[in-house]
Each structure stands twice: as C-alpha cells, then as structure tokens.
Coordinates of C-alpha atoms in Angstrom, one line a residue:
M1 CA 46.3 -21.0 31.4
T2 CA 45.9 -24.6 30.3
A3 CA 43.0 -26.9 31.4
A4 CA 43.9 -28.9 34.5
P5 CA 43.8 -32.7 34.2
V6 CA 41.7 -34.7 36.6
E7 CA 43.7 -36.9 38.9
R8 CA 41.1 -39.5 39.6
A9 CA 38.0 -41.1 38.0
S10 CA 34.8 -39.3 39.1
R11 CA 31.1 -39.4 39.0
F12 CA 31.3 -38.6 35.3
G13 CA 32.4 -42.1 34.6
G14 CA 35.3 -43.4 32.4
A15 CA 39.0 -43.3 33.1
A16 CA 40.6 -40.3 34.9
E17 CA 42.6 -39.4 31.8
D18 CA 39.3 -39.0 29.8
W19 CA 38.4 -35.9 31.8
L20 CA 39.9 -32.6 32.7
R21 CA 38.8 -29.4 34.5
C22 CA 38.6 -26.1 32.6
A23 CA 40.9 -23.5 34.0
G24 CA 38.4 -20.8 33.1
C25 CA 35.1 -22.0 34.5
G26 CA 36.1 -25.1 36.5
E27 CA 33.7 -27.4 34.7
M28 CA 34.6 -31.0 34.0
L29 CA 35.3 -31.5 30.3
Y30 CA 35.4 -34.6 28.2
R31 CA 38.9 -34.6 26.8
R32 CA 38.2 -35.8 23.3
R33 CA 35.4 -33.3 22.8
W34 CA 37.7 -30.6 24.2
E35 CA 40.4 -31.5 21.8
R36 CA 37.9 -31.5 18.9
T37 CA 37.1 -27.9 19.8
L38 CA 40.8 -27.0 19.5
K39 CA 41.2 -26.9 23.3
V40 CA 38.5 -24.3 23.7
C41 CA 36.1 -25.0 26.6
Y42 CA 32.7 -25.8 25.2
E43 CA 31.1 -24.5 28.3
C44 CA 32.7 -21.1 28.8
G45 CA 34.9 -20.5 25.7
H46 CA 38.1 -20.4 27.6
H47 CA 41.1 -20.8 25.2
A48 CA 43.7 -23.1 26.7
R49 CA 47.3 -23.0 25.5
V50 CA 48.3 -25.2 22.6
T51 CA 51.7 -26.5 21.5
I52 CA 53.5 -25.1 18.5
A53 CA 52.7 -28.2 16.5
E54 CA 49.0 -27.9 17.3
R55 CA 49.0 -24.1 16.5
L56 CA 50.6 -24.6 13.1
D57 CA 48.3 -27.5 12.3
M58 CA 45.2 -25.5 13.0
L59 CA 46.4 -22.4 11.0
L60 CA 48.1 -23.8 8.0
D61 CA 46.9 -26.0 5.1
D62 CA 47.5 -29.7 5.5
G63 CA 50.8 -30.9 4.2
S64 CA 52.1 -27.4 3.5
V65 CA 54.4 -26.8 6.5
R66 CA 58.1 -26.5 5.8
R67 CA 60.4 -25.5 8.7
F68 CA 63.5 -23.3 8.2
D69 CA 66.5 -22.4 10.4
A70 CA 65.8 -25.0 13.0
D71 CA 69.5 -25.5 13.8
V72 CA 70.2 -22.0 15.2
T73 CA 71.1 -22.4 18.9
P74 CA 71.6 -19.9 21.8
V75 CA 74.8 -19.7 23.8
D76 CA 75.4 -18.5 27.4
L77 CA 76.9 -15.1 26.8
L78 CA 77.0 -13.9 30.4
G79 CA 77.6 -17.1 32.4
F80 CA 74.2 -16.4 34.0
T81 CA 73.1 -18.5 36.9
D82 CA 69.8 -18.1 38.9
T83 CA 68.6 -21.3 40.7
Q84 CA 70.5 -23.2 38.0
P85 CA 72.9 -22.3 35.2
Y86 CA 71.5 -20.9 32.0
P87 CA 72.9 -23.8 29.9
A88 CA 71.0 -26.2 32.1
R89 CA 67.8 -24.3 31.7
L90 CA 68.3 -24.3 27.9
A91 CA 68.9 -28.1 27.9
E92 CA 65.8 -28.7 29.9
A93 CA 63.7 -26.5 27.6
R94 CA 65.0 -28.2 24.5
L95 CA 64.3 -31.6 25.9
R96 CA 60.7 -30.6 26.8
S97 CA 59.8 -28.8 23.6
G98 CA 62.0 -30.5 21.0
N99 CA 63.1 -27.1 19.7
N100 CA 66.4 -25.2 20.1
D101 CA 64.7 -22.0 21.1
A102 CA 61.4 -20.3 21.7
V103 CA 60.7 -19.4 18.0
V104 CA 59.8 -21.8 15.3
G105 CA 59.9 -20.5 11.7
V106 CA 58.0 -22.2 8.9
S107 CA 56.7 -21.6 5.4
G108 CA 53.3 -22.9 4.3
T109 CA 50.0 -21.9 2.8
I110 CA 46.6 -20.7 4.1
G111 CA 43.7 -21.1 1.7
G112 CA 46.2 -22.1 -0.9
L113 CA 48.2 -18.8 -0.6
P114 CA 51.8 -18.7 0.6
I115 CA 52.7 -17.4 4.1
L116 CA 55.7 -17.3 6.4
V117 CA 55.1 -17.9 10.1
A118 CA 57.3 -17.1 13.1
A119 CA 55.6 -18.7 16.2
L120 CA 56.7 -18.3 19.8
D121 CA 56.4 -21.3 22.2
F122 CA 55.5 -20.3 25.7
G123 CA 56.7 -23.7 26.8
F124 CA 60.3 -22.8 26.0
L125 CA 61.4 -20.5 28.9
G126 CA 58.1 -18.7 28.8
G127 CA 58.5 -17.8 25.2
S128 CA 61.1 -15.3 26.2
V129 CA 62.9 -13.3 23.6
G130 CA 66.6 -13.8 23.5
S131 CA 69.2 -13.6 20.8
V132 CA 68.1 -16.7 18.8
A133 CA 64.4 -15.8 19.1
G134 CA 65.0 -12.3 17.8
E135 CA 67.3 -13.8 15.0
L136 CA 64.6 -16.2 13.9
I137 CA 61.9 -13.6 13.7
A138 CA 64.3 -11.3 11.8
R139 CA 65.2 -14.1 9.4
A140 CA 61.5 -14.8 8.8
A141 CA 60.9 -11.1 8.1
R142 CA 63.9 -11.0 5.7
R143 CA 62.5 -14.1 3.8
A144 CA 59.1 -12.4 3.6
L145 CA 60.7 -9.3 2.2
T146 CA 62.8 -11.2 -0.4
D147 CA 60.0 -13.4 -1.5
R148 CA 57.2 -10.7 -1.0
V149 CA 55.2 -13.2 1.0
P150 CA 53.0 -12.2 4.0
L151 CA 54.4 -12.7 7.4
L152 CA 52.4 -14.0 10.4
I153 CA 53.9 -13.7 13.9
V154 CA 52.2 -15.8 16.5
S155 CA 53.1 -14.6 20.0
A156 CA 53.0 -16.2 23.4
S157 CA 55.7 -14.6 25.5
G158 CA 56.5 -13.4 28.9
G159 CA 58.9 -10.8 27.6
A160 CA 62.7 -10.4 27.1
R161 CA 65.0 -13.2 28.2
M162 CA 66.8 -11.9 31.4
Q163 CA 69.6 -14.5 31.1
E164 CA 70.9 -12.8 28.0
G165 CA 70.9 -9.3 29.5
A166 CA 71.2 -6.3 27.1
I167 CA 71.6 -8.5 24.1
S168 CA 68.0 -9.7 24.7
L169 CA 66.9 -6.0 24.9
M170 CA 68.5 -5.3 21.6
Q171 CA 66.2 -7.8 19.9
L172 CA 63.4 -5.3 20.3
A173 CA 65.2 -2.9 17.9
K174 CA 66.4 -5.8 15.7
T175 CA 62.9 -7.2 15.0
S176 CA 61.2 -3.7 14.9
Q177 CA 63.5 -2.5 12.1
E178 CA 62.7 -5.7 10.1
L179 CA 59.0 -5.0 10.3
R180 CA 59.6 -1.4 9.3
R181 CA 61.2 -2.7 6.1
L182 CA 58.2 -4.9 5.4
H183 CA 55.9 -1.9 5.9
E184 CA 57.9 0.3 3.6
A185 CA 57.8 -2.5 0.9
G186 CA 54.1 -3.1 1.2
V187 CA 54.5 -6.7 2.4
L188 CA 51.6 -7.7 4.7
T189 CA 52.4 -8.5 8.3
V190 CA 49.8 -10.0 10.7
N191 CA 50.1 -10.4 14.5
L192 CA 48.3 -13.2 16.3
N193 CA 48.7 -12.6 20.0
T194 CA 47.8 -15.4 22.3
D195 CA 47.9 -16.0 26.0
P196 CA 50.1 -14.5 27.4
T197 CA 51.9 -11.8 25.3
Y198 CA 54.0 -9.4 27.5
G199 CA 57.0 -7.2 27.8
G200 CA 59.5 -7.1 25.0
A201 CA 57.2 -8.8 22.6
T202 CA 54.5 -6.2 22.8
A203 CA 57.2 -3.4 22.7
S204 CA 58.3 -4.7 19.3
F205 CA 57.2 -7.3 16.9
A206 CA 53.9 -8.4 18.5
T207 CA 52.1 -5.0 18.0
L208 CA 53.7 -3.7 14.8
G209 CA 51.7 -5.8 12.3
D210 CA 49.5 -4.2 9.7
I211 CA 46.7 -6.2 11.3
V212 CA 46.7 -7.2 15.0
I213 CA 44.5 -10.2 16.0
A214 CA 44.0 -11.6 19.5
E215 CA 42.5 -14.7 20.8
P216 CA 39.6 -14.3 23.3
G217 CA 40.7 -13.9 26.9
A218 CA 44.4 -13.6 25.9
R219 CA 46.4 -11.5 28.4
I220 CA 48.4 -8.9 26.5
G221 CA 50.4 -6.0 27.9
F222 CA 53.7 -4.4 28.4
A223 CA 54.1 -4.7 32.2
G224 CA 52.5 -7.6 33.9
P225 CA 49.9 -7.1 36.6
A226 CA 52.2 -8.2 39.4
V227 CA 54.8 -5.7 38.2
I228 CA 52.3 -2.9 38.1
R229 CA 51.0 -3.6 41.5
Q230 CA 54.5 -3.9 43.0
T231 CA 55.8 -0.8 41.2
I232 CA 53.0 1.7 41.6
G233 CA 50.5 0.0 43.9
Q234 CA 47.7 0.6 41.6
E235 CA 44.5 -1.5 41.7
L236 CA 43.7 -2.9 38.3
P237 CA 40.2 -2.9 36.8
P238 CA 38.4 -6.2 36.0
G239 CA 39.5 -7.7 32.7
F240 CA 42.6 -5.6 32.6
Q241 CA 45.0 -6.5 29.8
T242 CA 42.7 -9.0 28.3
A243 CA 42.1 -9.1 24.5
E244 CA 38.7 -7.7 25.0
F245 CA 40.1 -4.8 27.2
L246 CA 42.6 -4.0 24.4
A247 CA 39.8 -4.1 21.8
E248 CA 37.8 -1.5 23.8
S249 CA 41.0 0.6 24.1
G250 CA 41.6 0.6 20.3
Q251 CA 44.7 -1.5 20.5
V252 CA 43.7 -4.5 18.3
D253 CA 41.9 -4.9 15.1
M254 CA 39.9 -8.0 16.0
V255 CA 39.4 -10.6 18.6
L256 CA 38.8 -13.9 16.9
P257 CA 37.9 -17.3 18.4
R258 CA 40.4 -20.1 17.6
E259 CA 38.0 -22.0 15.3
S260 CA 37.7 -19.0 12.9
L261 CA 41.3 -18.0 12.7
R262 CA 42.3 -20.0 9.5
A263 CA 39.2 -18.8 7.6
N264 CA 39.8 -15.2 8.5
L265 CA 43.5 -15.3 7.7
S266 CA 42.6 -16.8 4.4
R267 CA 40.2 -13.9 3.6
L268 CA 42.9 -11.4 4.5
L269 CA 45.5 -13.1 2.4
H270 CA 43.2 -13.3 -0.6
M271 CA 42.4 -9.6 -0.3
H272 CA 46.1 -8.8 -0.3
A273 CA 47.0 -11.1 -3.2
A274 CA 47.4 -9.9 -6.7
P275 CA 44.1 -8.6 -8.0
A276 CA 41.9 -10.9 -10.0
V277 CA 40.9 -10.1 -13.6
V278 CA 38.5 -7.2 -13.3
A279 CA 35.6 -7.3 -15.7
D280 CA 34.6 -4.2 -17.6
P281 CA 31.9 -2.4 -15.6
E282 CA 28.4 -1.9 -16.9
P283 CA 27.3 1.7 -17.9
S284 CA 27.1 3.8 -14.8
P285 CA 23.8 5.2 -13.5
L286 CA 25.7 8.2 -12.1
V287 CA 24.1 11.5 -13.1
T288 CA 26.7 14.0 -14.2
D289 CA 24.5 16.3 -16.3
I290 CA 23.3 19.1 -14.0
E291 CA 20.2 19.5 -16.2
R292 CA 19.1 16.0 -15.2
V293 CA 19.4 16.7 -11.5
G294 CA 16.1 17.7 -10.0
E295 CA 15.8 20.5 -7.5
I296 CA 14.2 19.9 -4.1
A297 CA 13.4 22.3 -1.3
A298 CA 16.5 22.3 1.0
A299 CA 14.4 21.9 4.2
D300 CA 12.7 18.8 2.8
L301 CA 16.1 17.5 1.7
V302 CA 17.5 17.8 5.2
K303 CA 14.6 15.8 6.6
R304 CA 15.2 13.0 4.0
A305 CA 18.9 13.0 4.6
R306 CA 18.4 12.5 8.3
D307 CA 15.8 9.7 8.0
M308 CA 16.9 6.9 10.4
G309 CA 15.9 4.3 7.8
R310 CA 18.6 5.4 5.3
P311 CA 21.3 2.8 4.7
T312 CA 24.4 3.3 6.9
T313 CA 28.1 2.7 6.1
A314 CA 27.8 -0.7 7.7
D315 CA 24.9 -1.5 5.4
Y316 CA 26.9 -0.4 2.4
C317 CA 29.9 -2.5 3.5
A318 CA 27.6 -5.6 3.7
D319 CA 25.7 -5.0 0.5
V320 CA 27.9 -3.1 -2.0
F321 CA 31.1 -5.2 -1.6
D322 CA 31.8 -8.8 -2.2
D323 CA 33.6 -9.2 1.1
F324 CA 34.4 -6.8 4.0
V325 CA 36.8 -7.2 7.0
E326 CA 36.4 -4.5 9.6
L327 CA 39.6 -3.3 11.3
H328 CA 39.3 -1.6 14.7
G329 CA 41.1 0.9 16.8
D330 CA 43.5 3.8 16.4
R331 CA 46.4 1.9 18.2
T332 CA 47.0 4.8 20.5
G333 CA 44.8 3.6 23.4
N334 CA 42.1 6.3 23.1
G335 CA 39.5 3.8 22.2
D336 CA 37.5 2.2 19.3
D337 CA 35.3 5.0 18.1
R338 CA 32.0 3.3 17.0
A339 CA 31.0 6.5 15.0
V340 CA 33.5 5.3 12.3
V341 CA 33.5 2.1 10.4
G342 CA 36.5 1.0 8.4
G343 CA 38.3 -1.9 6.9
I344 CA 39.3 -3.7 3.7
A345 CA 36.8 -4.8 1.2
S346 CA 36.7 -6.5 -2.3
I347 CA 34.5 -5.3 -5.1
G348 CA 34.5 -6.8 -8.6
G349 CA 37.9 -8.4 -8.1
R350 CA 39.5 -5.3 -6.7
T351 CA 40.6 -4.7 -3.0
V352 CA 39.8 -1.3 -1.5
V353 CA 39.9 0.3 1.9
V354 CA 36.5 1.5 3.1
I355 CA 36.0 4.2 5.7
G356 CA 32.7 5.9 6.7
H357 CA 30.7 7.6 9.4
Q358 CA 28.3 5.3 11.1
K359 CA 24.9 6.3 12.6
G360 CA 22.1 3.7 13.3
H361 CA 18.5 2.7 12.6
D362 CA 17.2 3.2 16.1
I363 CA 17.9 5.3 19.1
T364 CA 19.9 2.6 20.9
E365 CA 22.3 2.3 18.0
L366 CA 22.4 6.0 17.4
V367 CA 23.5 6.6 21.0
A368 CA 26.0 3.7 20.8
R369 CA 27.4 5.3 17.6
N370 CA 27.4 8.8 19.1
F371 CA 24.9 9.8 16.3
G372 CA 27.7 9.4 13.7
M373 CA 29.8 12.2 15.3
P374 CA 33.4 10.9 15.6
Q375 CA 35.8 11.7 18.5
P376 CA 39.4 12.6 17.6
W377 CA 40.4 9.0 17.8
G378 CA 37.8 8.1 15.2
Y379 CA 39.6 10.4 12.8
H380 CA 43.0 9.0 13.9
R381 CA 41.7 5.5 13.0
A382 CA 40.5 6.8 9.6
R383 CA 44.0 8.2 9.0
R384 CA 45.6 5.0 10.0
L385 CA 43.4 3.2 7.4
M386 CA 44.3 5.7 4.8
G387 CA 48.0 4.9 5.5
Y388 CA 47.1 1.2 5.1
A389 CA 45.6 1.9 1.7
A390 CA 48.7 3.9 0.6
R391 CA 51.0 1.1 1.8
F392 CA 49.3 -1.6 -0.3
G393 CA 48.2 0.5 -3.2
F394 CA 44.5 0.0 -2.4
P395 CA 41.9 2.6 -3.6
V396 CA 40.0 4.4 -0.8
V397 CA 36.2 4.6 -0.7
T398 CA 34.6 6.8 1.9
F399 CA 31.0 7.1 3.0
I400 CA 30.1 10.5 4.5
D401 CA 27.1 10.8 6.8
T402 CA 27.6 12.9 9.9
P403 CA 26.1 16.1 11.4
G404 CA 29.7 17.0 12.2
A405 CA 32.5 16.0 14.4
Y406 CA 31.6 15.6 18.1
P407 CA 31.9 19.0 19.9
G408 CA 32.3 17.7 23.5
V409 CA 34.8 18.8 26.1
E410 CA 36.9 15.7 25.9
A411 CA 37.0 15.9 22.1
E412 CA 38.5 19.4 22.4
Q413 CA 40.9 18.3 25.1
R414 CA 42.1 15.5 22.8
G415 CA 42.6 17.8 19.8
Q416 CA 39.5 17.4 17.6
G417 CA 40.6 20.2 15.2
Y418 CA 44.0 18.7 14.8
A419 CA 42.6 15.2 14.2
I420 CA 40.4 16.5 11.4
A421 CA 43.2 18.7 10.0
R422 CA 45.6 15.7 9.9
C423 CA 42.9 13.6 8.0
I424 CA 42.4 16.4 5.5
E425 CA 46.1 16.9 5.0
Y426 CA 46.9 13.2 4.8
M427 CA 44.1 12.5 2.4
S428 CA 45.1 15.3 0.0
G429 CA 48.4 13.5 -0.6
L430 CA 47.3 9.8 -0.8
P431 CA 49.0 8.2 -3.8
V432 CA 45.9 6.0 -4.5
P433 CA 42.5 6.7 -6.0
V434 CA 40.0 8.2 -3.5
V435 CA 36.2 8.2 -4.0
S436 CA 33.9 9.8 -1.5
I437 CA 30.1 9.4 -1.5
V438 CA 27.9 11.7 0.7
T439 CA 25.1 9.3 1.6
G440 CA 23.2 11.4 4.2
E441 CA 24.4 14.4 6.1
G442 CA 27.7 16.0 5.1
G443 CA 28.3 18.2 8.0
S444 CA 31.2 20.7 8.1
G445 CA 34.8 19.7 8.7
G446 CA 33.7 16.4 10.3
A447 CA 32.5 15.4 6.9
L448 CA 35.4 16.9 4.8
A449 CA 37.8 14.9 6.9
L450 CA 36.7 11.9 4.8
G451 CA 36.0 14.0 1.6
V452 CA 39.2 15.1 0.0
A453 CA 38.8 12.8 -2.9
D454 CA 39.4 12.5 -6.7
R455 CA 35.7 12.0 -7.2
V456 CA 33.1 13.3 -4.8
L457 CA 29.6 11.9 -5.3
I458 CA 26.4 12.5 -3.5
L459 CA 23.1 10.6 -3.2
E460 CA 20.0 12.2 -4.5
N461 CA 18.6 13.0 -1.1
A462 CA 21.8 13.9 0.8
Y463 CA 23.4 17.3 1.5
Y464 CA 26.8 18.8 2.1
S465 CA 27.3 22.0 4.0
V466 CA 29.7 24.2 5.9
I467 CA 27.5 24.1 8.9
S468 CA 24.1 22.6 9.9
P469 CA 21.1 24.7 8.9
E470 CA 20.2 25.0 12.6
G471 CA 23.7 26.2 13.5
C472 CA 23.7 28.7 10.7
S473 CA 20.2 30.0 11.7
T474 CA 21.3 30.4 15.3
I475 CA 24.4 32.3 14.5
L476 CA 23.1 34.6 11.7
F477 CA 19.4 34.8 12.4
K478 CA 19.8 34.7 16.2
D479 CA 17.7 31.5 16.7
A480 CA 17.2 28.1 15.1
S481 CA 13.7 28.8 13.9
S482 CA 15.0 30.0 10.5
A483 CA 16.8 26.7 9.7
G484 CA 14.8 26.2 6.6
R485 CA 15.7 29.6 5.3
A486 CA 19.3 29.0 6.1
A487 CA 19.3 25.6 4.3
E488 CA 18.0 27.3 1.1
Q489 CA 20.7 30.0 1.2
L490 CA 23.6 27.6 2.1
G491 CA 23.4 25.9 -1.3
I492 CA 23.4 22.4 0.2
T493 CA 21.4 20.5 -2.4
P494 CA 23.0 18.1 -4.9
R495 CA 22.1 20.5 -7.8
S496 CA 23.7 23.5 -6.1
L497 CA 26.8 21.5 -5.2
M498 CA 27.2 20.3 -8.8
R499 CA 26.9 23.9 -10.0
L500 CA 29.7 24.9 -7.5
G501 CA 31.9 22.0 -8.6
V502 CA 32.0 20.5 -5.1
V503 CA 30.5 17.2 -6.3
D504 CA 31.0 15.4 -9.5
G505 CA 27.8 13.5 -9.8
V506 CA 24.5 12.4 -8.2
V507 CA 23.7 8.9 -7.3
P508 CA 20.0 8.2 -8.0
E509 CA 17.8 6.9 -5.2
P510 CA 14.6 4.7 -5.5
E511 CA 11.4 6.6 -5.6
G512 CA 10.6 7.7 -2.0
G513 CA 14.3 7.7 -1.0
A514 CA 17.1 5.2 -0.2
H515 CA 15.3 4.0 3.0
T516 CA 12.4 2.6 1.0
D517 CA 14.6 0.2 -0.9
P518 CA 18.1 -0.3 0.6
D519 CA 18.9 -3.2 -1.7
T520 CA 18.3 -1.2 -4.9
T521 CA 20.3 1.7 -3.4
A522 CA 23.2 -0.5 -2.6
A523 CA 23.1 -2.0 -6.1
T524 CA 23.1 1.5 -7.6
V525 CA 26.1 2.6 -5.4
R526 CA 28.0 -0.5 -6.5
A527 CA 27.2 0.2 -10.2
V528 CA 28.5 3.7 -9.7
L529 CA 31.7 2.7 -7.9
L530 CA 32.9 0.1 -10.4
P531 CA 33.5 2.4 -13.4
V532 CA 34.8 5.3 -11.2
L533 CA 37.4 3.0 -9.7
A534 CA 38.2 1.5 -13.1
E535 CA 38.8 5.0 -14.4
L536 CA 41.0 6.2 -11.5
V537 CA 43.2 3.1 -11.1
A538 CA 44.6 3.9 -14.6
Y539 CA 46.3 7.0 -13.3
E540 CA 49.8 7.1 -12.0
P541 CA 50.0 7.9 -8.2
A542 CA 51.8 11.3 -8.9
D543 CA 49.1 12.2 -11.4
L544 CA 46.3 11.4 -8.9
V545 CA 47.9 13.6 -6.2
A546 CA 48.5 16.4 -8.7
Q547 CA 44.9 16.4 -10.0
R548 CA 43.6 16.3 -6.5
Y549 CA 45.7 19.2 -5.6
R550 CA 44.4 21.3 -8.5
R551 CA 40.9 20.3 -7.7
F552 CA 40.9 21.7 -4.2
A553 CA 43.3 24.6 -4.9
G554 CA 40.8 25.8 -7.5
F555 CA 37.9 26.4 -5.2
G556 CA 37.4 30.1 -4.6
S557 CA 40.1 31.1 -7.0
P558 CA 39.4 34.1 -9.3
E559 CA 39.0 31.7 -12.2
H560 CA 36.5 29.6 -10.3
Q561 CA 34.5 32.6 -9.2
S562 CA 34.5 34.0 -12.7
A563 CA 33.3 30.7 -14.2
L564 CA 30.5 30.5 -11.7
S565 CA 29.4 34.1 -12.3
E566 CA 29.5 33.4 -16.1
G567 CA 27.3 30.4 -15.6
A568 CA 24.8 32.3 -13.5
R569 CA 24.2 34.8 -16.3

C-alpha cells in the first residue's frame, strides 16, 4: 500500500502537500524526508509502492538505462467487457502510466556490470500478466540467453489478466520455459518480489529465479487472502503471505530493505562474473604425511571436538572468505533449517558455494540451531545449493560439524533417510570440484551427506565416525558408560582416518585447539583451501566425477582391505 497524502495542513506546520500519513503505522511523515528514504517510512519501515521509473532509478547505475521493445501493444482478443470495454481499460492504463503494458524491459548496469531487467508496474491494470506482459518477459529472457547477461525480474502483480482469458494463462508456460533455458545455460536469474506479487506471477517467472529476493512486508502468494477465505473459509495466521512469512517457510533467499538492494545485487553480479585473476597460492600448511599426525586419546578428542568455543560454519564464512552471501530455504515450504548455513562466497578471486552444519557458541544459539542436527529440509536446501554450484560451475566447499541428522518423529515423517540419501547421491555426481572439511563432529550419515568430496580434510581436533561413541556404547556395550572405550575402537581420530584413506589431510590447529585462536584457525583453513581449489579446478568435470567415483567405490574393496592389512604389518 502507498502512503496516504494529507488533505489539509495540520499541527505539524507547513503546506498540506508537505506531509503524508504512513499506510503502515499511521504516523505523519515529512514528504521530502520520506522520498529521500526511497519511500520507506522512517518510523516503522513500511515500504510504499514506487513507480517503475523510481524503481529502475534506485536499482540501476546512473545513465545506464536503455529501454527495449517499448512499442509492443496488447489487443482485445475476446471482446471482453466488464464495467467497461477492455480497450477502454487499456487506454486509461496507458494514459496513467505512460507505458503500453504492465512490463517495462530495460538494459543497464549495476555496479558497472551489465544486466537486463523486466519490471512489472502494478499501476498498469494491477501488474496483471497478459499476452504482452508475457511476451516482454520472454523477450528479456531471450536477450539474456543470447548475450549471456543476468536477468532481473521485478514483480508487482495481482496475477493473470482475466480480460485475455486462456491466452493470459498460457503466459505462465511461456515465461517458465524461458527461465528453464536460462537455468540450463547457466545464466543468472534473480527475482525481486515487491508488494504485491500474486497468482500467475508466483506460479511462473516470479519464483523461478536462481535467487529470490523480497522487500520487507511485501505480500506474496498464489491465492490472495480474500480468495482463500471465500473458497475454503480458513482463518489466516498473522503475517500470512508476507515476505517474512515466506522466509520462515523457506520460500525466499533473503528479505532486503530497499536501501540495500543495489549494493546486494552488485555483490551477486560480481560473484557471478568471470573470475578474476587468481594468484598462485602460498605453500599449504595441510599435513598429508601420516607420520606427522599426532595421536590423541579418542575420548579427549571427542571433548575437544564438541567444545562450544570452536569456530562454526558461520564463523568460517565470515573469516575465511572475502565475501559471503547467505541463501535461505529449500523452496518447498518446509522451512528454513537453521542447522544448515549455505550460500555463495568468494575466495582469492574465485567464487564458490559454501554449505555447512551450524551449531552455536551458547545454549540459546545451540537450541535455535537444533544443536547442528539438520531436518530433512536442511538437506534439501543443501542439495539445492549443490545444484546451484553445478549450474554455474562453482566449486563446493562444505564444513562438517554435526552429531548427526535430527532423529525426531517429524524428521522421520518427512523422509530424513531419503533426504540424506539424495544429498549423497547428488554430491557423488557433481561436475565441479568438491572439498569437505570436518571441523568438529562428523557424525554418521548426517555428516556424510555433506562429505562426498574430491578432497576430505579434517581439523586436528575433530573426528569422523559411523556413530557417536555414546550410541556405539549403548548398542554394543549395553550402556553409554563405555563411550570412551567405544571411541578408541571406532577409529575416529585424524590419524586413524588417514590410515583408512577416509581423509586426505589434517588441518593444524593452534596450541590448545581452534577455540583458543579462531582467527589463526580461519587463516589456516583459508591457506589450505586455496591450493586445493587451484589443483581441482584444473580437472575436467568428467574426470572429477570419475575420480570421485573411484574414491568411494574403493572403500572396503578387497584391494583396499589388502593394502590396509599390508600397512598394518
């Protein structure tokens, strides 16, 4: 909703037109200040609607906007008349907006990088999607494919245009297939959904982007609240179909205030641009000689690995990489699992996808993050990000730190085993380099779901195991009191794992452990990652997949067992 103008001068002083009332909180706002804040209420943060011209001005670099296909005009295919003939409605909308239809297509730059934009104008028949709107979005997508330029679709729409009947409905298929072609070609598509975005828009182009962004408070959904109430008589929860509601449901990657949109879009474009010149990495501190790997009592190792002070995935994302943009949600509506952190990052001029388990440094965060134990939708989100990496050719870096996948009733109902299996299966065939680092606990299949990698590394005070020591003790020794004994026999230490060939190297930690000096730990992880990535990106995709296949196919084979037996003698 837009801010409501004030019809008379008031106790605030000045002319009536200098003031308006916020449609969100009802406070009186000084118009000039409100306009300087991009029509965002400086009292409550309500985002009022803006015109297409204002939207493009705030998103694109000054002087870069070039419009295309402005002359395409809709026709009355059905002779449709409601309270007035369709041609009269079109003429009125054209006069009011200055555009021929609800979509404006432009080329421009953001942060100096080229982009194509298809923006919907709610002021033109509610931003409804008819034949011309669909055609203009399709044309923008085709330009993006031909020129290999990212496409930004800005949506503000009430849905399909009823006055064009089934032809309007067909625009959902028309635009969706264009986005499919962009996905297959690895051309970035970004959705910016503003208030409101409904119906045919959300059932096609407005939700199919590689990255989906929403403005705060934007109402977004398929069926509008009035339709839902009328159709099924269901009472709707507070905040239903707002951007924040969708974020909690795992449907959008991020909710960004208007003032930060251009900067964040610039970050994303630069991460997806051609890689910068990557400097040769310094010598790696990674320990690959098993004779240089110290042995530690397994029970002591478990305690260190579980220390709440150890750096988390979020810490590594902030301190190892040059930039990191977190992407949220599994897009299936299950939720945004906070036990998993993932997104795109840059390191040494190279863009990667980062995925990791997330615990916390205090009990409040541990509870909020479910102690680093993902639900099925956390693994679905991880798999979605793996697909993202494959689409753009980005290496994958995973951080493993979990006692295991969450074993609750709901997790089982939602297919926890299947979610893990799909991650393992999908990861095994990724046509991009994959590096996994066990940073704390590497618990069972919940850890392996992020661990099917070309290089598997482990921090000095971390462990990797088929089951927790307590679980093993309970099952085999009939109670948990023999967990220390179980830990020793499970072969979970870095040295044991190197002997088995499960890990390829050990990342040294500061004296006393990673938690005593997180900055040095992050620097060491970065120094390890850079040469490993440099090595792996030189391989062809098919070779990476083949080598990864041979790696995991070999575990437990007669040749593998023979080599281990020979080494033990």
